[in-house]
mmCIF file of C-alpha atoms in Angstrom:
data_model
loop_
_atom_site.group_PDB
_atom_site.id
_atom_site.type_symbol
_atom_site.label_atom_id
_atom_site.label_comp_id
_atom_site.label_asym_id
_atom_site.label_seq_id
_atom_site.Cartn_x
_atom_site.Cartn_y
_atom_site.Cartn_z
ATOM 1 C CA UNK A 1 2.577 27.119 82.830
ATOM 2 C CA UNK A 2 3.361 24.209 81.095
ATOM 3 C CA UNK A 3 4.154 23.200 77.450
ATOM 4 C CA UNK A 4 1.475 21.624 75.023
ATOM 5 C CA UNK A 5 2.654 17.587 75.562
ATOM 6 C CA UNK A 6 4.265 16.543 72.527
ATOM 7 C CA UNK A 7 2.264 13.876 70.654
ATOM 8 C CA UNK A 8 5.356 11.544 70.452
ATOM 9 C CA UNK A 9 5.565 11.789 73.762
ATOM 10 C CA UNK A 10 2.027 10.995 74.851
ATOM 11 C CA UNK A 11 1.973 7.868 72.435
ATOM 12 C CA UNK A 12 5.049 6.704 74.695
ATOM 13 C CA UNK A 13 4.004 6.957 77.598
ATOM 14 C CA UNK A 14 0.455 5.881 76.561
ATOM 15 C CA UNK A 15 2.121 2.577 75.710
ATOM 16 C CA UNK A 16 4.027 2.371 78.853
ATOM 17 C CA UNK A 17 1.034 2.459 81.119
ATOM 18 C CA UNK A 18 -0.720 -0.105 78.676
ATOM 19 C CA UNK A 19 2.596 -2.144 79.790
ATOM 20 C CA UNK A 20 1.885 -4.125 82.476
ATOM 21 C CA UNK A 21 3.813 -1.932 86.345
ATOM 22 C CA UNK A 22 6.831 -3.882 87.101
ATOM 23 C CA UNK A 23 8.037 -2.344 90.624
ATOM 24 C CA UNK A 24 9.320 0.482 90.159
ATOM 25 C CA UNK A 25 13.530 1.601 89.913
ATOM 26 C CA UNK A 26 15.193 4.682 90.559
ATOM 27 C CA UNK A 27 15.410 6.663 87.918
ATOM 28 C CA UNK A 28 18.648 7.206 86.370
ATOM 29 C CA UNK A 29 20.091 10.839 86.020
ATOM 30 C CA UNK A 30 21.904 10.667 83.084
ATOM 31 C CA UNK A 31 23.789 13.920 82.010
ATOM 32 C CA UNK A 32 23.069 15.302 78.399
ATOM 33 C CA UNK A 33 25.155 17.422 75.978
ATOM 34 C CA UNK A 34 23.222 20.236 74.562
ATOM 35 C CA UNK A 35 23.786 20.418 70.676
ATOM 36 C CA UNK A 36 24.965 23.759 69.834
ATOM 37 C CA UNK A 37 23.702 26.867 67.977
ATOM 38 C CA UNK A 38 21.113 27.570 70.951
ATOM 39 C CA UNK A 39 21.022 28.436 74.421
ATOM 40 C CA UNK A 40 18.654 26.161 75.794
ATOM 41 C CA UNK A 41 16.337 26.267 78.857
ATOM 42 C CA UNK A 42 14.306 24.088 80.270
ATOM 43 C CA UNK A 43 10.536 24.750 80.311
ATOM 44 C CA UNK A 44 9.570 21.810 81.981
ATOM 45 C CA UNK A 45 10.538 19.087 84.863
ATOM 46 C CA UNK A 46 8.568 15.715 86.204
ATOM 47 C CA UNK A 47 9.197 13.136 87.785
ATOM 48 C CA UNK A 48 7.509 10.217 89.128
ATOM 49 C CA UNK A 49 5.588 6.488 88.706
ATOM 50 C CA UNK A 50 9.376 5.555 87.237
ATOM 51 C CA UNK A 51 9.581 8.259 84.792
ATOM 52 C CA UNK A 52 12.071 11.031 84.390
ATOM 53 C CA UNK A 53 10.859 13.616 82.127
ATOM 54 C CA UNK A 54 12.675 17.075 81.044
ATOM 55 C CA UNK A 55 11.594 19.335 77.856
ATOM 56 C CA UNK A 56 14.169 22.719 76.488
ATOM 57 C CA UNK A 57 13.147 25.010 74.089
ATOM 58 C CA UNK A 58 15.503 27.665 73.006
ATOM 59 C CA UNK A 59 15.940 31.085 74.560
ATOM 60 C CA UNK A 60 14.030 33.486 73.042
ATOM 61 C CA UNK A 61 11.362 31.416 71.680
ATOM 62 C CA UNK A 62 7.739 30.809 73.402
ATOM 63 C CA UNK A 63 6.578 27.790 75.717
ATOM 64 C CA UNK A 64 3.166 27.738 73.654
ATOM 65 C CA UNK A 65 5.099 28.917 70.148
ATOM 66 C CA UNK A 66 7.871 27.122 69.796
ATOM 67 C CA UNK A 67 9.657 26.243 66.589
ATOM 68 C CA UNK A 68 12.614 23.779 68.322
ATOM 69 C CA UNK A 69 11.909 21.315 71.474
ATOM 70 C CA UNK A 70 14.240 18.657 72.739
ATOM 71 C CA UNK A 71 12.445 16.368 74.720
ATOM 72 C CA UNK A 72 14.148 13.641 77.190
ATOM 73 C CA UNK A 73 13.329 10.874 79.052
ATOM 74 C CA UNK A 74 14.338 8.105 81.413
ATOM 75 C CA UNK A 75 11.826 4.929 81.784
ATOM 76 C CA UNK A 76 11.215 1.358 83.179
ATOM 77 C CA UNK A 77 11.986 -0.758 79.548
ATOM 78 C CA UNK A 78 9.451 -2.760 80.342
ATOM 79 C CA UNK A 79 10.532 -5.277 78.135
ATOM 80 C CA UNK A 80 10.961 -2.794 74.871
ATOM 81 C CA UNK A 81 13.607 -3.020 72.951
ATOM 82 C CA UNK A 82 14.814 0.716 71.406
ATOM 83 C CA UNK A 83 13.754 -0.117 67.603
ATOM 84 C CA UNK A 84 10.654 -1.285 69.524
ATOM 85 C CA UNK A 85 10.308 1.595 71.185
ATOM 86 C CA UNK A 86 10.570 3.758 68.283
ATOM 87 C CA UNK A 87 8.378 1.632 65.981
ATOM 88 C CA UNK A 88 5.420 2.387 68.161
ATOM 89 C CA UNK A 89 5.803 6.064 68.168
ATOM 90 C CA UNK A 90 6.319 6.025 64.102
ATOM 91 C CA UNK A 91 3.084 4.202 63.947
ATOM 92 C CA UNK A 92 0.844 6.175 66.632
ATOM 93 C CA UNK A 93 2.294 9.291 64.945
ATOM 94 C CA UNK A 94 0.989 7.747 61.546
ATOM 95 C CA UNK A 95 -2.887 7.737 62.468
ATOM 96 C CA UNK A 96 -2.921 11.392 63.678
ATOM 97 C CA UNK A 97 -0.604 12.668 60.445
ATOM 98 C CA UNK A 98 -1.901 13.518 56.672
ATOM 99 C CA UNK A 99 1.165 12.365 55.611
ATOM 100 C CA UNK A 100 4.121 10.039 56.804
ATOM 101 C CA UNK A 101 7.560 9.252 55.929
ATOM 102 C CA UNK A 102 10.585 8.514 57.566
ATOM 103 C CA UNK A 103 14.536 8.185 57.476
ATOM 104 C CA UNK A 104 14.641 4.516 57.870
ATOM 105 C CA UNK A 105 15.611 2.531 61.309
ATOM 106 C CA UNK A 106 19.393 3.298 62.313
ATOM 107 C CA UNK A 107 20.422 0.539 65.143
ATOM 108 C CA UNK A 108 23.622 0.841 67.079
ATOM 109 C CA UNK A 109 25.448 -0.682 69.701
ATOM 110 C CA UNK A 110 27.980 1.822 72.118
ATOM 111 C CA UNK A 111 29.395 0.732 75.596
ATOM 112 C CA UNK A 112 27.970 -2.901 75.249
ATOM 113 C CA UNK A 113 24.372 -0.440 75.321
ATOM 114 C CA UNK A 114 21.833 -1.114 72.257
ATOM 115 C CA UNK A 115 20.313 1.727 70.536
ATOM 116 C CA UNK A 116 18.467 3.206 67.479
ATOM 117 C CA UNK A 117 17.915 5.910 66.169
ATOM 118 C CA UNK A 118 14.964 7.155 63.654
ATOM 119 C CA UNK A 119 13.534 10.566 62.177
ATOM 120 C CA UNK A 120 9.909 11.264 61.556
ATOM 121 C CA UNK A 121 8.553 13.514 59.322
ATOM 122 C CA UNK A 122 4.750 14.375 59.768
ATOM 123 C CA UNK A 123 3.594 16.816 56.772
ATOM 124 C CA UNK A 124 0.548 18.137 58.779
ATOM 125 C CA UNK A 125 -0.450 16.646 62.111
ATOM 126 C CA UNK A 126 -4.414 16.325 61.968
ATOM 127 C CA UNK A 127 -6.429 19.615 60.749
ATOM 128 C CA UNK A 128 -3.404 22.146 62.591
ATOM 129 C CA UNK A 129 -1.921 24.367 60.172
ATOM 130 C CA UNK A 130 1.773 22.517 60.937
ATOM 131 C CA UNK A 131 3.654 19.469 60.980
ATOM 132 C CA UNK A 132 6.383 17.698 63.062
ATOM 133 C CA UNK A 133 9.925 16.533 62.889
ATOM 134 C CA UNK A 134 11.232 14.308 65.122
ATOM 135 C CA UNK A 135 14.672 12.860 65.175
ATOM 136 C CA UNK A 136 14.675 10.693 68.218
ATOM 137 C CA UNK A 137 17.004 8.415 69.531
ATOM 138 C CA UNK A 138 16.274 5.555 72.551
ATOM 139 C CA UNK A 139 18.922 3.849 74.516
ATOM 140 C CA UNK A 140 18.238 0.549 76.541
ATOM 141 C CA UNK A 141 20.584 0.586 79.435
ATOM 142 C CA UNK A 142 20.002 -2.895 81.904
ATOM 143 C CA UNK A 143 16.550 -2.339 82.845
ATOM 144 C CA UNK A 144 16.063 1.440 81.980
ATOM 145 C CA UNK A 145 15.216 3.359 78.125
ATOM 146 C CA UNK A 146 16.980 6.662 77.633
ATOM 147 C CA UNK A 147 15.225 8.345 75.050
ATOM 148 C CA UNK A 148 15.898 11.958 73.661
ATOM 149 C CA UNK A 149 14.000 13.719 70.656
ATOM 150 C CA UNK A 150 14.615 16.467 68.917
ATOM 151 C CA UNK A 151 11.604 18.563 67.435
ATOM 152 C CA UNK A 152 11.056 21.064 65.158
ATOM 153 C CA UNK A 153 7.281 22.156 64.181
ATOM 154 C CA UNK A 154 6.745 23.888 61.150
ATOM 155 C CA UNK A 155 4.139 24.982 58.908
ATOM 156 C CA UNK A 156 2.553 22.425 56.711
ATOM 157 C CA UNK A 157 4.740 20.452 54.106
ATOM 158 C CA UNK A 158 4.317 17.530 51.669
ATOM 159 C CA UNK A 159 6.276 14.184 51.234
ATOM 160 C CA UNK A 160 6.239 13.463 47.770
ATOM 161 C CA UNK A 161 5.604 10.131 45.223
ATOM 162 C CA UNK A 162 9.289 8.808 46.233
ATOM 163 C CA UNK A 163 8.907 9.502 49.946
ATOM 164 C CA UNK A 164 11.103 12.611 50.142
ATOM 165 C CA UNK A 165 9.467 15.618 52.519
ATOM 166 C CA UNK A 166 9.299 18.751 51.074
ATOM 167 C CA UNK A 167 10.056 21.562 54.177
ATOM 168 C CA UNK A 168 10.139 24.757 52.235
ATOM 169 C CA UNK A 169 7.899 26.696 53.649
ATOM 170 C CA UNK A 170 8.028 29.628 51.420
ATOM 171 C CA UNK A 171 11.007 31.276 52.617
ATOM 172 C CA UNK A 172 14.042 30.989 50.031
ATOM 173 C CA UNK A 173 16.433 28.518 51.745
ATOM 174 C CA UNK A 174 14.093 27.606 54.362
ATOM 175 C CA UNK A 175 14.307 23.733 53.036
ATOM 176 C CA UNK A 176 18.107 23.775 52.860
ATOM 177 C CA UNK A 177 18.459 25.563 56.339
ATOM 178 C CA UNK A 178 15.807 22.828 58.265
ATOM 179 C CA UNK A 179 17.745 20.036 56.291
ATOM 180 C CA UNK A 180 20.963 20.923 57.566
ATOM 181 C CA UNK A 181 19.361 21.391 61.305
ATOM 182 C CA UNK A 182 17.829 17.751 60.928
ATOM 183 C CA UNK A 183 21.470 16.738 60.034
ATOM 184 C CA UNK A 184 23.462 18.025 62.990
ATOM 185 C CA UNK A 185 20.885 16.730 65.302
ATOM 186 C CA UNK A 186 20.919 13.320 63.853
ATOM 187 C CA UNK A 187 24.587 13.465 64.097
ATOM 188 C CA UNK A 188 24.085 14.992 67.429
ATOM 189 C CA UNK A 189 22.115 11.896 69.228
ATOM 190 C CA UNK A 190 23.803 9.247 67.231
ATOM 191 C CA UNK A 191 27.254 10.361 68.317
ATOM 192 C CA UNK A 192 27.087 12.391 71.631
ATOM 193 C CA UNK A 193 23.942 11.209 73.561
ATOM 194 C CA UNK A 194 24.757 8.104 75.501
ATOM 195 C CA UNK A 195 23.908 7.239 78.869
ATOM 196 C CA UNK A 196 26.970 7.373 81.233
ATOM 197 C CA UNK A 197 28.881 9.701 78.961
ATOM 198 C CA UNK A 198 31.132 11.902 80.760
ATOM 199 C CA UNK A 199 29.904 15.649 79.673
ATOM 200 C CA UNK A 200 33.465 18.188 79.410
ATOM 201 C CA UNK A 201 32.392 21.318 79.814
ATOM 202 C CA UNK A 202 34.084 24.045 77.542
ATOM 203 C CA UNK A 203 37.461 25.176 78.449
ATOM 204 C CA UNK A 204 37.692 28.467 80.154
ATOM 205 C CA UNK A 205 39.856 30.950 77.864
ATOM 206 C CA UNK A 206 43.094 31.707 80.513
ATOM 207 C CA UNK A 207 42.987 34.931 82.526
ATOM 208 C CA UNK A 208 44.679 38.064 80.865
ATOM 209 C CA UNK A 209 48.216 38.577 82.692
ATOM 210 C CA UNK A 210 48.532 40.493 85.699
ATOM 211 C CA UNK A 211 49.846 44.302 84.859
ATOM 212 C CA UNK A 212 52.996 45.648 86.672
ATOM 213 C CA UNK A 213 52.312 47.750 89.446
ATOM 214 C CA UNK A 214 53.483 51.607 88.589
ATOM 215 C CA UNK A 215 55.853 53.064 91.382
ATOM 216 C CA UNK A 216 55.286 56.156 93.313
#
């Protein structure tokens, strides 16, 4: 079974093939650090026309009822730059949502590699009784975009008359809790997800010492 394609990620690559097919690259297999606080799996793998695509979701929660996705991809550029990139998936996202507003364009250069980085918050996406965040982040590395998103769906919110979204969903702390989520992750992609970056795994704790054998 397969997971309910993002709309973020259909705008992107619905722009891609508008692009015009360059020949085609090997895709790059970048590794990625997890963020912590879940153990994530991966629901879903493809690969092909130039396109690398890989989706997690938490343990524990549903492929078709999610609440958290991270989403990542590896692409032919074709000749987008990454606040290009992200500027058409703010303003696809904008004709399908009630409501749009987001955290403001946040370009970057690491490793001689360009990148931005931008969150968008969609208060209700069409007539479904939720709406989307999406802090994504897109790399352009020679000829290749890396782009990862992280994705939280929740129930229907507002963005009020100064632009601020309002994510309480009815639960007492709810707001505070998904604010400090969106946080971390932005912190997350901006300063650990980077192509080429060398992922060190956890150090193992050292094995208990070896008992004395008792004599006869």
């Amino acid at each position: 079974m397969s997971i309910c394609p993002l709309p973020a990620v259909a705008l992107a690559l619905g722009v891609l093939a508008s692009l015009p097919v360059s020949a085609e690259s090997p895709t790059l297999h970048w590794p990625l650090p997890m963020p912590a606080g879940h153990p994530w799996r991966i629901v879903d793998l493809r690969e092909g026309n130039g396109i690398r695509h890989e989706e997690y979701i938490p343990r524990g929660q549903g492929i078709e009822d999610y609440r958290d996705r991270i989403v990542v991809q590896r692409m032919a550029s074709q000749n987008l730059n990454p606040e290009t990139y992200l500027a058409h998936i703010s303003a696809g996202l904008r004709a399908h949502c009630s409501e749009l507003t987001t955290s403001g364009l946040f370009a970057s250069e690491r490793d001689g590699l360009p990148s931005a980085a931008l969150t968008v918050y969609c208060a209700r996406f069409a007539s479904r009784n939720y709406g989307y965040v999406v802090a994504q982040k897109a790399v352009l590395d020679g000829e290749h975009l890396f782009v990862v998103e992280r994705e939280w769906r929740l129930p229907a919110f507002s963005i009020d008359a100064t632009g601020l979204p309002q994510l309480d969903s009815g639960t007492t702390g709810d707001e505070e809790n998904v604010g400090k989520e969106i946080r971390l992750a932005v912190r997350w992609l901006v300063e650990q997800v980077q192509p080429g970056a060398e992922v060190v795994a956890p150090a193992l704790p050292p094995p208990p010492p070896l008992r004395p054998k008792r004599r006869p």
